[in-house]
Amino acid sequence: MSKKVPITVAHGNGIGPEIMKAVLFILEEAGAQLDIETVEIGEAIYLKGNPAGIEESAWESLRRTKVFFKAPITTPQGGGVKSLNVTVRKALGLYANVRPCVSYAPFIQTKHPNMDVVVVRENEEDLYAGIEHRQTTDVMQCLKLITRPGCERIARYAFEYAIANDRKKVTCFTKDNIMKMTDGLFHEVFEEIAKEYPSIEPEHWIVDIGAAKLADTPEAFDVVVLPNLYGDILSDVAAQISGSVGLAGSANIGADYAMFEAIHGSAPRRAGQDLANPSGLFFGAMMMLVHIGQASIARRAHNAWLKTIEEGIHTYDIFEEGLSTKKVGTQDFAKAVAQRMGQTPEKLPAAHYSETEEAAKHPPAYKRPKVERKCVGVDMFVHCTTSTPEQLGKQLQTCESDGLSLTMIATRGMSVWPQCAEVTLCTDHFQCRFQLPEDSKDEIGPEVIIALLNKLHQAGVEIVKTENLYTFNGEEGFTRGQGQ
Ligand code: NAD
């Protein structure tokens, strides 16, 4: 048998320790060759006053092993604590989050007996950059960041995954009818990358109707690739409608590191009762075994799991009177799987893992396109509680200079100057746009913006933020206000 592979294991919080114990037992019985380094992360570390929830010794282990097998952890609410999951994913560059959601009808109750969807979620960008600000009394802001290299590698990963796993179609979900620039880029890059994979059918859905279709007819989908937030939400939906949120595992893949877990959380209400279904973490482990070159062990364990499910030995979350034969706790479920090691399912399709199944982990180096970027104006975000948009407009116009003129004032993205609809709610936060004339070939430098800031300050205008307006090869790199 092959050499033992070092991995870092965290037993987590809530139901974490119970399901981790169960899964490590199954892996051992299956013959997995693992050299386990155990680390503590999460609640206990937060409670020690470390807001990151992870200590240097755990990072050292991860740098050594490069493979993290992690049970769910509890993120304390508020208190300046950052989600450890997001921190680990970003610190280790785990850009792709792969979540297969499969139904096991007729053995596990589901409305979708033919479901076999793999959700590939972008894992590092989008609203999860976690850049939030309170700018005024009324207004909170969260920045949604989508990058071209980020889109390229997640789209390419989804297509590579489809090829490696004999899948036929990759569907992209975005909201690019509204977020034309951020989601627009994700969609545009998806279409570009799709051209490199002519054997795979590309498809795009607007996320709202796509989500409805996924929840109603999941068998219409194969591999689905999504920006971070939509992927987070829809992978839970997909897992739940396949039978239980406790059934799906998740692989977080980067160029150098990988982390494997269940998609669900630490379910504190179920903790310490030997009730939880260990299957989600088990499927995380199956993807880990393929990742470390032990696909034959994964096949063996997965087939034993399928046989256990077929025989109706079920944890409470999937137990169904008349369908299941025996309700078992976490550890007894693991024992039942271990007892069936070497067996294959009779009705459910047997597991198939090839040794080369994994998608390419190393994206090609990013080549930044050459573009001509010109600064053609600036948005001044202003805190104002005393003036109407009309009065504010008049005040701002007195500060126009260096060819810049006020072209719009908007609040919450809605233009309220030069025209303001009576029903528009005006907050204390205004986006005031100063621009060069549209047909101008000129551009402005930072000194122009600084001069404008000075003038506005002297006129008593309170600026909370500035945002430069650029064109890229002559194309506007900013959206217009609604109604502008
Ligand atoms: P959750 O996923 O932990 O649990 C929601 C419900 O789903 C549970 O009450 C239970 O009914 C069911 N469930 C989940 N896992 C199950 C299993 N294995 N077997 C049977 N039933 C299961 O979601 P939550 O209650 O919103 O979150 C609890 C904590 O977990 C929070 O602190 C959250 O931040 C954290 N969390 C961690 C991770 C992670 O570590 N990757 C992911 C999500 C949430």
PDB file of C-alpha atoms and ligand atoms in Angstrom, residues 15 19 70-77 85 89 99 236 240 244-247 261-270 275-280 315-317, ligand 1:
ATOM      1  CA  ILE A  15     -21.782  18.181  16.022  1.00  0.00           C
ATOM      2  CA  ILE A  19     -19.208  13.371  12.863  1.00  0.00           C
ATOM      3  CA  LYS A  70     -12.248  20.168   8.751  1.00  0.00           C
ATOM      4  CA  ALA A  71     -15.428  19.540  10.741  1.00  0.00           C
ATOM      5  CA  PRO A  72     -17.863  22.464  10.982  1.00  0.00           C
ATOM      6  CA  ILE A  73     -17.155  25.188  13.469  1.00  0.00           C
ATOM      7  CA  THR A  74     -19.392  27.658  15.274  1.00  0.00           C
ATOM      8  CA  THR A  75     -18.883  31.304  14.348  1.00  0.00           C
ATOM      9  CA  PRO A  76     -19.860  33.501  17.322  1.00  0.00           C
ATOM     10  CA  GLN A  77     -22.312  36.230  16.261  1.00  0.00           C
ATOM     11  CA  ASN A  85     -14.073  29.549   7.044  1.00  0.00           C
ATOM     12  CA  ARG A  89     -10.375  29.861   2.196  1.00  0.00           C
ATOM     13  CA  ARG A  99     -20.353  20.761  -3.886  1.00  0.00           C
ATOM     14  CA  ASP A 236     -27.590  24.597   0.455  1.00  0.00           C
ATOM     15  CA  GLN A 240     -31.541  20.058   0.923  1.00  0.00           C
ATOM     16  CA  SER A 244     -30.900  16.498   3.396  1.00  0.00           C
ATOM     17  CA  VAL A 245     -28.411  19.282   3.976  1.00  0.00           C
ATOM     18  CA  GLY A 246     -26.571  16.604   5.987  1.00  0.00           C
ATOM     19  CA  LEU A 247     -25.730  14.675   2.813  1.00  0.00           C
ATOM     20  CA  GLU A 261     -15.626  19.621   4.789  1.00  0.00           C
ATOM     21  CA  ALA A 262     -19.398  19.144   4.957  1.00  0.00           C
ATOM     22  CA  ILE A 263     -21.496  21.918   3.482  1.00  0.00           C
ATOM     23  CA  HIS A 264     -23.587  22.256   6.643  1.00  0.00           C
ATOM     24  CA  GLY A 265     -22.623  24.006   9.871  1.00  0.00           C
ATOM     25  CA  SER A 266     -22.073  22.869  13.438  1.00  0.00           C
ATOM     26  CA  ALA A 267     -25.831  22.401  14.177  1.00  0.00           C
ATOM     27  CA  PRO A 268     -25.387  23.265  17.895  1.00  0.00           C
ATOM     28  CA  ARG A 269     -28.937  22.116  18.721  1.00  0.00           C
ATOM     29  CA  ARG A 270     -28.022  18.559  17.682  1.00  0.00           C
ATOM     30  CA  LEU A 275     -27.825  12.129  16.214  1.00  0.00           C
ATOM     31  CA  ALA A 276     -26.144  13.974  13.340  1.00  0.00           C
ATOM     32  CA  ASN A 277     -25.675  12.479   9.913  1.00  0.00           C
ATOM     33  CA  PRO A 278     -21.922  12.160   9.226  1.00  0.00           C
ATOM     34  CA  SER A 279     -22.504  11.772   5.456  1.00  0.00           C
ATOM     35  CA  GLY A 280     -21.755  15.369   4.454  1.00  0.00           C
ATOM     36  CA  THR A 315     -29.839   8.728  10.629  1.00  0.00           C
ATOM     37  CA  TYR A 316     -32.837  10.732  11.864  1.00  0.00           C
ATOM     38  CA  ASP A 317     -32.657  13.423   9.164  1.00  0.00           C
TER      39      ASP A 317
HETATM   40  P1  NAD B   1     -26.335  24.266  10.357  1.00  0.00           P
HETATM   41  O1  NAD B   1     -26.018  23.780   8.986  1.00  0.00           O
HETATM   42  O2  NAD B   1     -25.314  24.037  11.392  1.00  0.00           O
HETATM   43  O3  NAD B   1     -27.658  23.542  10.853  1.00  0.00           O
HETATM   44  C1  NAD B   1     -28.964  23.831  10.421  1.00  0.00           C
HETATM   45  C2  NAD B   1     -29.870  22.636  10.664  1.00  0.00           C
HETATM   46  O4  NAD B   1     -29.614  21.677   9.640  1.00  0.00           O
HETATM   47  C3  NAD B   1     -29.613  21.890  11.970  1.00  0.00           C
HETATM   48  O5  NAD B   1     -30.308  22.431  13.046  1.00  0.00           O
HETATM   49  C4  NAD B   1     -30.096  20.509  11.623  1.00  0.00           C
HETATM   50  O6  NAD B   1     -31.502  20.427  11.716  1.00  0.00           O
HETATM   51  C5  NAD B   1     -29.710  20.369  10.164  1.00  0.00           C
HETATM   52  N1  NAD B   1     -28.399  19.710  10.008  1.00  0.00           N
HETATM   53  C6  NAD B   1     -27.222  20.286   9.701  1.00  0.00           C
HETATM   54  N2  NAD B   1     -26.260  19.360   9.629  1.00  0.00           N
HETATM   55  C7  NAD B   1     -26.836  18.183   9.895  1.00  0.00           C
HETATM   56  C8  NAD B   1     -26.352  16.843   9.979  1.00  0.00           C
HETATM   57  N3  NAD B   1     -25.073  16.530   9.771  1.00  0.00           N
HETATM   58  N4  NAD B   1     -27.229  15.869  10.281  1.00  0.00           N
HETATM   59  C9  NAD B   1     -28.507  16.150  10.492  1.00  0.00           C
HETATM   60  N5  NAD B   1     -29.042  17.375  10.433  1.00  0.00           N
HETATM   61  C10 NAD B   1     -28.211  18.390  10.134  1.00  0.00           C
HETATM   62  O7  NAD B   1     -26.686  25.804  10.245  1.00  0.00           O
HETATM   63  P2  NAD B   1     -26.815  26.915  11.391  1.00  0.00           P
HETATM   64  O8  NAD B   1     -27.595  26.370  12.548  1.00  0.00           O
HETATM   65  O9  NAD B   1     -27.299  28.113  10.665  1.00  0.00           O
HETATM   66  O10 NAD B   1     -25.324  27.227  11.821  1.00  0.00           O
HETATM   67  C11 NAD B   1     -24.756  26.758  13.030  1.00  0.00           C
HETATM   68  C12 NAD B   1     -23.322  27.243  13.157  1.00  0.00           C
HETATM   69  O11 NAD B   1     -22.522  26.654  12.155  1.00  0.00           O
HETATM   70  C13 NAD B   1     -23.141  28.754  13.026  1.00  0.00           C
HETATM   71  O12 NAD B   1     -22.238  29.196  14.006  1.00  0.00           O
HETATM   72  C14 NAD B   1     -22.539  28.916  11.645  1.00  0.00           C
HETATM   73  O13 NAD B   1     -21.728  30.057  11.567  1.00  0.00           O
HETATM   74  C15 NAD B   1     -21.739  27.655  11.529  1.00  0.00           C
HETATM   75  N6  NAD B   1     -21.448  27.221  10.145  1.00  0.00           N
HETATM   76  C16 NAD B   1     -20.236  26.646   9.939  1.00  0.00           C
HETATM   77  C17 NAD B   1     -19.919  26.150   8.682  1.00  0.00           C
HETATM   78  C18 NAD B   1     -18.582  25.513   8.484  1.00  0.00           C
HETATM   79  O14 NAD B   1     -17.850  25.321   9.452  1.00  0.00           O
HETATM   80  N7  NAD B   1     -18.207  25.179   7.260  1.00  0.00           N
HETATM   81  C19 NAD B   1     -20.852  26.241   7.636  1.00  0.00           C
HETATM   82  C20 NAD B   1     -22.108  26.804   7.889  1.00  0.00           C
HETATM   83  C21 NAD B   1     -22.399  27.287   9.168  1.00  0.00           C
END
